[in-house]
């Protein structure tokens, strides 16, 4: 199937002349003014690979056509070639500012026109492979190539990498629709391009989804200026959106480092901003890397530890003048080699990934078993307090799990006391009240 070319010109003679020159290799679609041309372009956007546009037309002229087309995300990347008799510098300059790809003199020369059209289509295809269709920024592949080349060709220059995304971007898509999310991405890409386009050896692109990457020669003043600029400009966006960025910053120490590793380190830094109301930028450091490795090791071992009984429940005693009795159950992680993992290390990780729900249940089970044994041997038992993680407050099966345990061990509920930590109250007091 032939690709289509749209010819927008109020002169029937011009349209027919161009159609005769190009019809052997392309399907020709004609429009006699800018407004009807836009309507055709929207309807046939998947078929049309090029627009040949006249400038001087009644109603919507060529300039108005280009201005309108560039605001419509679905057609903004379809290349436009201007057919003109003008040899005017200002006209040419304005066309180029509006994104024109090439010019065709209206003294139509068939071979020249065919070559210009073919070359423009080839360049457009190459451009579409290298540039993101929505934002116009580099794709991840082209971005990575340019960053790699910049680093290799400037070994004596230190570079900084920024990974930027929008907090809770999926919520915008969910509440306001995908089109609203796309408009926001286009807006942000425009901010990035405006700020960085004149910086020598700076590369920027859309890495994935709402994630953007920027790599530039290290300059703290320029970096701080960008942080303030992004915050200021996002506040000007739609009042209905509360927009926050998460910015991971990595100062590249080795210009031969693989780009994927550079992005990964900036991503680790950006994760430190997630869910933090006052923190929107974070730098990658070796201390952060060590912390991430420790947390990953905990995650790697948690299932095995639960299955093999490495989590040990200790009963903290309560002393009175005449006796000492257990009152609170505390969990500790004792590895097979005798190493003790501090609760301060593993509890935050388990709260983060949800594993704390299973650990809480394990502790409750052990405590219920302890109470049952006391009742069986002594006819009575102490009231034992167990901790309830704040994550469990959002667990719809929380109450059912507790009831099932009490019924499983056939113990009166009065012997089991639930304790909520202070962090649970600070997390969401209204949730706890409900």
Short mmCIF file of C-alpha atoms in Angstrom, two decimals:
data_model
loop_
_atom_site.label_atom_id
_atom_site.label_comp_id
_atom_site.label_asym_id
_atom_site.label_seq_id
_atom_site.Cartn_x
_atom_site.Cartn_y
_atom_site.Cartn_z
CA UNK A 1 0.00 0.00 0.00
CA UNK A 2 1.34 3.45 -0.96
CA UNK A 3 2.04 6.12 1.64
CA UNK A 4 -0.11 9.24 1.33
CA UNK A 5 0.92 12.86 0.84
CA UNK A 6 -1.45 15.71 1.73
CA UNK A 7 -1.26 18.78 -0.53
CA UNK A 8 -2.81 21.89 1.06
CA UNK A 9 -3.06 24.77 -1.47
CA UNK A 10 -5.89 27.06 -2.54
CA UNK A 11 -4.69 26.86 -6.16
CA UNK A 12 -6.23 23.91 -7.98
CA UNK A 13 -3.52 24.15 -10.65
CA UNK A 14 -0.75 23.85 -8.07
CA UNK A 15 -2.42 20.85 -6.43
CA UNK A 16 -2.87 19.07 -9.76
CA UNK A 17 0.72 19.81 -10.86
CA UNK A 18 2.19 18.42 -7.63
CA UNK A 19 -0.17 15.43 -7.76
CA UNK A 20 0.99 14.56 -11.29
CA UNK A 21 4.63 14.68 -10.17
CA UNK A 22 4.13 12.45 -7.10
CA UNK A 23 1.18 10.16 -7.83
CA UNK A 24 3.30 7.28 -9.20
CA UNK A 25 4.79 6.57 -5.76
CA UNK A 26 2.28 8.11 -3.35
CA UNK A 27 -1.44 8.36 -2.80
CA UNK A 28 -2.32 12.04 -3.11
CA UNK A 29 -4.89 13.75 -0.86
CA UNK A 30 -5.86 17.35 -1.57
CA UNK A 31 -7.23 20.19 0.56
CA UNK A 32 -7.94 23.74 -0.64
CA UNK A 33 -7.42 25.59 2.65
CA UNK A 34 -5.76 25.21 6.05
CA UNK A 35 -8.88 24.33 8.02
CA UNK A 36 -9.99 21.48 5.76
CA UNK A 37 -6.35 20.37 5.55
CA UNK A 38 -6.22 19.96 9.34
CA UNK A 39 -9.43 17.95 9.35
CA UNK A 40 -8.07 15.60 6.68
CA UNK A 41 -4.75 15.29 8.50
CA UNK A 42 -6.47 14.26 11.74
CA UNK A 43 -8.63 11.66 9.96
CA UNK A 44 -5.81 10.21 7.85
CA UNK A 45 -2.88 10.70 10.26
CA UNK A 46 -1.93 7.02 10.11
CA UNK A 47 -1.59 7.09 6.31
CA UNK A 48 -0.12 10.54 5.64
CA UNK A 49 3.69 10.67 5.76
CA UNK A 50 4.15 14.24 4.50
CA UNK A 51 2.29 17.54 4.06
CA UNK A 52 3.08 19.94 1.22
CA UNK A 53 1.74 23.30 2.38
CA UNK A 54 1.08 26.63 0.74
CA UNK A 55 1.63 29.73 2.88
CA UNK A 56 -0.73 32.32 1.38
CA UNK A 57 -4.30 31.01 1.53
CA UNK A 58 -7.68 32.57 2.43
CA UNK A 59 -9.09 31.78 5.85
CA UNK A 60 -6.49 29.72 7.69
CA UNK A 61 -3.15 30.38 6.00
CA UNK A 62 -0.05 28.20 6.15
CA UNK A 63 1.35 29.82 9.30
CA UNK A 64 -1.92 29.28 11.19
CA UNK A 65 -2.01 25.67 9.95
CA UNK A 66 1.49 25.00 11.32
CA UNK A 67 0.77 26.71 14.64
CA UNK A 68 -2.37 24.63 15.12
CA UNK A 69 -0.77 21.37 13.97
CA UNK A 70 2.11 21.64 16.43
CA UNK A 71 -0.37 21.86 19.36
CA UNK A 72 -2.06 18.59 18.41
CA UNK A 73 -0.12 15.65 19.79
CA UNK A 74 -1.50 13.19 17.22
CA UNK A 75 -0.17 15.09 14.17
CA UNK A 76 2.61 17.33 15.45
CA UNK A 77 5.37 15.00 14.22
CA UNK A 78 4.15 14.61 10.63
CA UNK A 79 6.72 16.51 8.51
CA UNK A 80 5.68 19.65 6.61
CA UNK A 81 7.31 20.92 3.42
CA UNK A 82 6.40 24.45 2.37
CA UNK A 83 5.76 25.26 -1.28
CA UNK A 84 6.42 28.95 -1.74
CA UNK A 85 7.37 31.66 -4.20
CA UNK A 86 8.66 33.78 -1.34
CA UNK A 87 12.36 34.48 -1.13
CA UNK A 88 11.84 36.37 2.06
CA UNK A 89 14.18 35.83 5.03
CA UNK A 90 11.47 36.56 7.62
CA UNK A 91 9.04 34.11 5.99
CA UNK A 92 11.66 31.36 5.89
CA UNK A 93 12.70 32.06 9.49
CA UNK A 94 9.13 31.89 10.78
CA UNK A 95 8.51 28.63 8.90
CA UNK A 96 11.60 27.07 10.42
CA UNK A 97 10.58 28.25 13.89
CA UNK A 98 7.25 26.49 13.36
CA UNK A 99 9.00 23.23 12.51
CA UNK A 100 9.08 23.12 8.70
CA UNK A 101 11.32 20.36 7.37
CA UNK A 102 12.07 21.72 3.89
CA UNK A 103 10.98 24.12 1.11
CA UNK A 104 9.84 23.56 -2.49
CA UNK A 105 10.05 26.50 -4.91
CA UNK A 106 6.81 27.00 -6.82
CA UNK A 107 8.72 26.88 -10.06
CA UNK A 108 8.03 23.15 -9.90
CA UNK A 109 10.90 20.95 -11.12
CA UNK A 110 9.73 17.30 -10.95
CA UNK A 111 13.08 15.66 -10.17
CA UNK A 112 13.95 18.19 -7.47
CA UNK A 113 10.51 17.81 -5.87
CA UNK A 114 10.72 14.01 -5.86
CA UNK A 115 14.17 14.10 -4.23
CA UNK A 116 13.13 16.63 -1.58
CA UNK A 117 9.99 14.68 -0.74
CA UNK A 118 11.85 11.35 -0.52
CA UNK A 119 14.67 12.81 1.58
CA UNK A 120 12.22 14.44 3.98
CA UNK A 121 10.30 11.19 4.44
CA UNK A 122 13.54 9.27 5.09
CA UNK A 123 14.68 11.86 7.63
CA UNK A 124 11.27 11.75 9.28
CA UNK A 125 11.44 7.95 9.62
CA UNK A 126 14.91 8.15 11.14
CA UNK A 127 13.71 10.92 13.44
CA UNK A 128 10.73 8.85 14.62
CA UNK A 129 13.06 6.00 15.59
CA UNK A 130 15.27 8.32 17.63
CA UNK A 131 12.65 10.62 19.13
CA UNK A 132 9.76 9.86 21.46
CA UNK A 133 6.47 10.20 19.59
CA UNK A 134 4.73 12.11 22.41
CA UNK A 135 7.35 14.50 23.74
CA UNK A 136 9.77 14.76 20.83
CA UNK A 137 12.71 14.10 23.16
CA UNK A 138 15.27 11.35 22.55
CA UNK A 139 14.14 7.77 23.09
CA UNK A 140 16.01 5.70 25.67
CA UNK A 141 18.09 4.09 22.90
CA UNK A 142 19.19 7.36 21.28
CA UNK A 143 19.61 9.03 24.66
CA UNK A 144 21.91 6.24 25.87
CA UNK A 145 23.97 6.40 22.68
CA UNK A 146 24.47 10.16 23.01
CA UNK A 147 25.35 9.96 26.71
CA UNK A 148 27.87 7.19 26.02
CA UNK A 149 29.48 9.20 23.20
CA UNK A 150 29.62 12.37 25.32
CA UNK A 151 31.29 10.60 28.21
CA UNK A 152 33.82 8.80 26.02
CA UNK A 153 34.74 11.94 24.05
CA UNK A 154 35.14 14.11 27.15
CA UNK A 155 37.22 11.98 29.51
CA UNK A 156 38.56 15.02 31.39
CA UNK A 157 35.07 16.39 32.08
CA UNK A 158 32.97 15.38 35.07
CA UNK A 159 29.29 14.83 34.30
CA UNK A 160 26.13 14.76 36.42
CA UNK A 161 23.10 12.60 35.64
CA UNK A 162 19.54 13.48 36.70
CA UNK A 163 16.67 11.01 36.74
CA UNK A 164 13.40 12.91 37.08
CA UNK A 165 9.86 11.63 37.42
CA UNK A 166 6.54 12.81 38.82
CA UNK A 167 5.30 11.45 42.15
CA UNK A 168 2.00 9.55 41.87
CA UNK A 169 1.82 10.16 38.11
CA UNK A 170 -0.47 7.13 37.70
CA UNK A 171 -3.05 8.90 39.85
CA UNK A 172 -3.29 11.70 37.28
CA UNK A 173 -3.97 9.15 34.56
CA UNK A 174 -6.56 7.43 36.77
CA UNK A 175 -8.39 10.55 37.93
CA UNK A 176 -8.12 12.83 34.90
CA UNK A 177 -7.46 10.44 32.02
CA UNK A 178 -4.51 9.40 29.90
CA UNK A 179 -4.77 12.51 27.73
CA UNK A 180 -4.31 14.73 30.78
CA UNK A 181 -1.26 12.68 31.74
CA UNK A 182 0.14 13.01 28.22
CA UNK A 183 -0.32 16.79 28.30
CA UNK A 184 1.62 16.93 31.55
CA UNK A 185 4.46 14.88 30.05
CA UNK A 186 4.61 17.22 27.05
CA UNK A 187 4.67 20.21 29.42
CA UNK A 188 7.54 18.76 31.46
CA UNK A 189 9.52 17.81 28.37
CA UNK A 190 9.14 21.42 27.21
CA UNK A 191 10.53 22.67 30.53
CA UNK A 192 13.51 20.34 30.24
CA UNK A 193 14.20 21.36 26.65
CA UNK A 194 13.88 25.08 27.42
CA UNK A 195 16.31 24.92 30.33
CA UNK A 196 18.97 22.58 28.90
CA UNK A 197 18.91 23.05 25.12
CA UNK A 198 21.72 25.64 25.04
CA UNK A 199 24.05 23.80 27.45
CA UNK A 200 27.05 22.36 25.63
CA UNK A 201 27.41 18.56 25.79
CA UNK A 202 24.05 18.19 27.54
CA UNK A 203 21.78 15.31 26.53
CA UNK A 204 18.18 14.83 27.66
CA UNK A 205 15.48 12.33 26.81
CA UNK A 206 12.44 10.36 27.92
CA UNK A 207 13.67 7.18 29.56
CA UNK A 208 10.34 5.50 30.24
CA UNK A 209 6.76 6.47 31.08
CA UNK A 210 6.99 9.62 33.19
CA UNK A 211 10.76 9.25 33.65
CA UNK A 212 13.19 11.71 32.07
CA UNK A 213 16.99 11.68 32.00
CA UNK A 214 19.44 14.59 31.76
CA UNK A 215 23.22 14.25 31.52
CA UNK A 216 25.35 17.41 31.57
CA UNK A 217 28.84 18.64 32.50
CA UNK A 218 28.90 18.95 36.28
CA UNK A 219 27.74 22.41 37.36
CA UNK A 220 26.19 22.83 40.81
CA UNK A 221 24.83 26.28 40.02
CA UNK A 222 23.11 24.99 36.89
CA UNK A 223 21.76 21.97 38.79
CA UNK A 224 20.34 24.04 41.65
CA UNK A 225 18.84 26.46 39.17
CA UNK A 226 17.07 23.60 37.42
CA UNK A 227 15.64 22.26 40.68
CA UNK A 228 14.17 25.67 41.52
CA UNK A 229 12.98 26.16 37.92
CA UNK A 230 11.10 22.86 37.81
CA UNK A 231 9.40 23.50 41.15
CA UNK A 232 8.38 27.01 40.13
CA UNK A 233 7.04 26.03 36.72
CA UNK A 234 5.11 23.01 38.01
CA UNK A 235 3.28 25.29 40.45
CA UNK A 236 2.02 27.23 37.43
CA UNK A 237 0.43 24.10 35.97
CA UNK A 238 -3.23 23.20 36.53
CA UNK A 239 -4.40 24.11 40.04
CA UNK A 240 -6.26 20.79 40.34
CA UNK A 241 -2.97 18.87 40.27
CA UNK A 242 -0.58 18.80 43.21
CA UNK A 243 2.68 17.99 41.46
CA UNK A 244 5.88 16.81 43.12
CA UNK A 245 9.04 15.57 41.49
CA UNK A 246 11.37 12.80 42.57
CA UNK A 247 14.86 13.62 41.36
CA UNK A 248 17.74 11.17 41.63
CA UNK A 249 21.15 12.77 41.09
CA UNK A 250 24.35 10.88 40.33
CA UNK A 251 27.76 12.51 39.88
CA UNK A 252 29.49 10.22 37.39
CA UNK A 253 32.94 9.26 38.66
CA UNK A 254 33.93 7.02 35.75
CA UNK A 255 33.17 8.17 32.21
CA UNK A 256 33.51 4.57 30.98
CA UNK A 257 30.65 3.36 33.18
CA UNK A 258 27.82 1.70 31.28
CA UNK A 259 24.83 4.02 30.83
CA UNK A 260 22.48 1.39 32.27
CA UNK A 261 24.47 1.44 35.50
CA UNK A 262 24.38 5.24 35.56
CA UNK A 263 20.59 5.22 35.23
CA UNK A 264 20.32 2.48 37.88
CA UNK A 265 22.30 4.53 40.41
CA UNK A 266 20.23 7.64 39.79
CA UNK A 267 17.12 5.47 40.17
CA UNK A 268 18.30 4.23 43.57
CA UNK A 269 18.77 7.83 44.65
CA UNK A 270 15.31 8.82 43.37
CA UNK A 271 13.70 6.06 45.43
CA UNK A 272 14.79 7.88 48.57
CA UNK A 273 12.33 10.66 47.66
CA UNK A 274 9.32 8.40 47.21
CA UNK A 275 6.63 9.10 49.78
CA UNK A 276 8.73 11.81 51.43
CA UNK A 277 6.70 15.02 51.67
CA UNK A 278 9.64 17.39 52.09
CA UNK A 279 12.34 15.55 50.11
CA UNK A 280 12.27 15.83 46.32
CA UNK A 281 15.96 15.40 45.44
CA UNK A 282 18.47 12.81 46.57
CA UNK A 283 22.07 12.10 45.59
CA UNK A 284 23.58 8.70 45.02
CA UNK A 285 26.38 7.89 47.45
CA UNK A 286 28.31 4.75 48.33
CA UNK A 287 26.58 4.82 51.73
CA UNK A 288 23.24 4.71 49.93
CA UNK A 289 24.48 1.82 47.79
CA UNK A 290 25.54 -0.10 50.90
CA UNK A 291 22.13 0.55 52.50
CA UNK A 292 20.32 -0.73 49.41
CA UNK A 293 22.50 -3.86 49.35
CA UNK A 294 21.76 -4.53 53.03
CA UNK A 295 18.04 -4.15 52.42
CA UNK A 296 18.18 -6.44 49.39
CA UNK A 297 20.01 -9.10 51.38
CA UNK A 298 17.27 -8.94 54.00
CA UNK A 299 14.63 -9.35 51.29
CA UNK A 300 16.52 -12.27 49.75
CA UNK A 301 16.63 -14.11 53.08
CA UNK A 302 13.24 -13.28 54.63
CA UNK A 303 11.24 -16.20 53.20
CA UNK A 304 13.85 -18.77 54.23
CA UNK A 305 14.08 -17.20 57.68
CA UNK A 306 10.34 -17.49 58.25
CA UNK A 307 10.18 -21.07 56.97
CA UNK A 308 13.11 -22.27 59.10
CA UNK A 309 12.08 -20.54 62.34
CA UNK A 310 14.87 -17.97 62.45
CA UNK A 311 12.39 -15.42 63.79
CA UNK A 312 12.34 -15.99 67.54
CA UNK A 313 9.64 -14.63 69.85
CA UNK A 314 10.91 -13.38 73.21
CA UNK A 315 8.60 -12.54 76.11
CA UNK A 316 9.58 -9.34 77.84
CA UNK A 317 9.00 -9.61 81.60
CA UNK A 318 7.09 -7.19 83.78
CA UNK A 319 8.47 -6.91 87.29
CA UNK A 320 6.36 -6.31 90.40
CA UNK A 321 7.39 -6.46 94.07
CA UNK A 322 6.28 -10.03 94.62
CA UNK A 323 6.74 -11.65 91.22
CA UNK A 324 7.93 -11.40 87.62
CA UNK A 325 5.72 -12.45 84.71
CA UNK A 326 5.86 -12.13 80.89
CA UNK A 327 3.86 -9.24 79.47
CA UNK A 328 4.97 -8.40 75.89
CA UNK A 329 6.06 -10.47 72.89
CA UNK A 330 9.00 -9.19 70.86
CA UNK A 331 10.41 -10.71 67.69
CA UNK A 332 14.09 -11.04 66.91
CA UNK A 333 15.82 -12.50 63.85
CA UNK A 334 18.43 -15.05 64.85
CA UNK A 335 20.22 -16.55 61.84
CA UNK A 336 21.46 -20.13 61.71
CA UNK A 337 25.04 -18.95 62.33
CA UNK A 338 23.94 -17.16 65.51
CA UNK A 339 24.00 -13.66 64.00
CA UNK A 340 21.24 -11.36 65.30
CA UNK A 341 19.65 -8.96 62.79
CA UNK A 342 18.49 -5.77 64.48
CA UNK A 343 14.73 -4.99 64.26
CA UNK A 344 15.77 -1.49 63.22
CA UNK A 345 17.25 -3.05 60.07
CA UNK A 346 14.55 -5.50 59.04
CA UNK A 347 11.27 -3.99 60.30
CA UNK A 348 11.36 -0.90 57.99
CA UNK A 349 12.18 -3.14 55.02
CA UNK A 350 9.31 -5.51 55.81
CA UNK A 351 6.91 -2.60 56.28
CA UNK A 352 8.01 -1.28 52.91
CA UNK A 353 7.49 -4.52 50.96
CA UNK A 354 4.47 -5.84 52.92
CA UNK A 355 6.21 -8.90 54.39
CA UNK A 356 5.50 -7.45 57.86
CA UNK A 357 1.91 -8.76 57.57
CA UNK A 358 3.18 -12.33 57.47
CA UNK A 359 5.69 -11.70 60.26
CA UNK A 360 3.02 -10.14 62.49
CA UNK A 361 0.82 -13.20 61.94
CA UNK A 362 3.72 -15.50 62.79
CA UNK A 363 4.27 -13.68 66.11
CA UNK A 364 0.56 -13.72 66.96
CA UNK A 365 0.47 -17.45 66.25
CA UNK A 366 3.41 -18.09 68.58
CA UNK A 367 1.82 -15.99 71.35
CA UNK A 368 -1.54 -17.76 71.05
CA UNK A 369 0.27 -21.10 71.29
CA UNK A 370 2.08 -19.84 74.43
CA UNK A 371 -1.19 -18.72 76.04
CA UNK A 372 -2.86 -22.07 75.25
CA UNK A 373 0.01 -23.98 76.90
CA UNK A 374 -0.26 -21.81 80.00
CA UNK A 375 -4.00 -22.43 80.23
CA UNK A 376 -3.51 -26.16 79.74
CA UNK A 377 -0.83 -26.49 82.43
CA UNK A 378 -1.81 -23.80 84.96
CA UNK A 379 -5.43 -23.02 84.19
CA UNK A 380 -4.49 -19.38 83.78
CA UNK A 381 -2.17 -17.15 81.76
CA UNK A 382 -0.76 -13.66 81.70
CA UNK A 383 -2.14 -11.10 79.29
CA UNK A 384 0.42 -10.84 76.49
CA UNK A 385 0.79 -7.72 74.37
CA UNK A 386 1.64 -8.08 70.68
CA UNK A 387 2.66 -5.35 68.28
CA UNK A 388 0.48 -4.49 65.29
CA UNK A 389 2.33 -2.94 62.37
CA UNK A 390 0.82 0.14 60.75
CA UNK A 391 0.76 -1.84 57.47
CA UNK A 392 -1.71 -4.27 59.02
CA UNK A 393 -4.14 -1.42 59.61
CA UNK A 394 -4.63 -1.32 55.84
CA UNK A 395 -4.97 -5.11 55.62
CA UNK A 396 -8.64 -6.00 54.97
CA UNK A 397 -8.03 -9.47 56.50
CA UNK A 398 -6.49 -8.10 59.72
CA UNK A 399 -9.44 -8.71 62.04
CA UNK A 400 -10.35 -12.04 60.44
CA UNK A 401 -6.76 -13.30 60.91
CA UNK A 402 -6.82 -12.50 64.62
CA UNK A 403 -10.24 -14.07 65.16
CA UNK A 404 -9.15 -17.22 63.33
CA UNK A 405 -6.07 -17.58 65.56
CA UNK A 406 -8.08 -17.16 68.74
CA UNK A 407 -10.54 -19.79 67.52
CA UNK A 408 -7.74 -22.09 66.32
CA UNK A 409 -6.14 -22.24 69.78
CA UNK A 410 -9.45 -21.92 71.66
CA UNK A 411 -8.25 -19.17 73.97
CA UNK A 412 -10.29 -16.31 75.48
CA UNK A 413 -9.51 -13.06 73.59
CA UNK A 414 -8.92 -11.22 76.91
CA UNK A 415 -5.43 -12.76 77.11
CA UNK A 416 -4.27 -11.09 73.87
CA UNK A 417 -3.54 -7.38 74.02
CA UNK A 418 -2.89 -5.39 70.81
CA UNK A 419 -0.36 -2.54 70.81
CA UNK A 420 -0.05 0.06 68.04
CA UNK A 421 3.30 1.77 67.64
CA UNK A 422 3.66 5.56 67.62
CA UNK A 423 4.57 5.42 63.92
CA UNK A 424 1.14 3.97 63.21
CA UNK A 425 -0.55 7.03 64.71
CA UNK A 426 1.71 9.49 62.91
CA UNK A 427 1.15 7.68 59.63
CA UNK A 428 -2.62 8.26 59.45
CA UNK A 429 -4.53 9.11 62.62
CA UNK A 430 -7.89 9.22 60.83
CA UNK A 431 -7.40 5.67 59.55
CA UNK A 432 -6.82 4.42 63.11
CA UNK A 433 -9.87 6.27 64.44
CA UNK A 434 -12.03 4.67 61.79
#
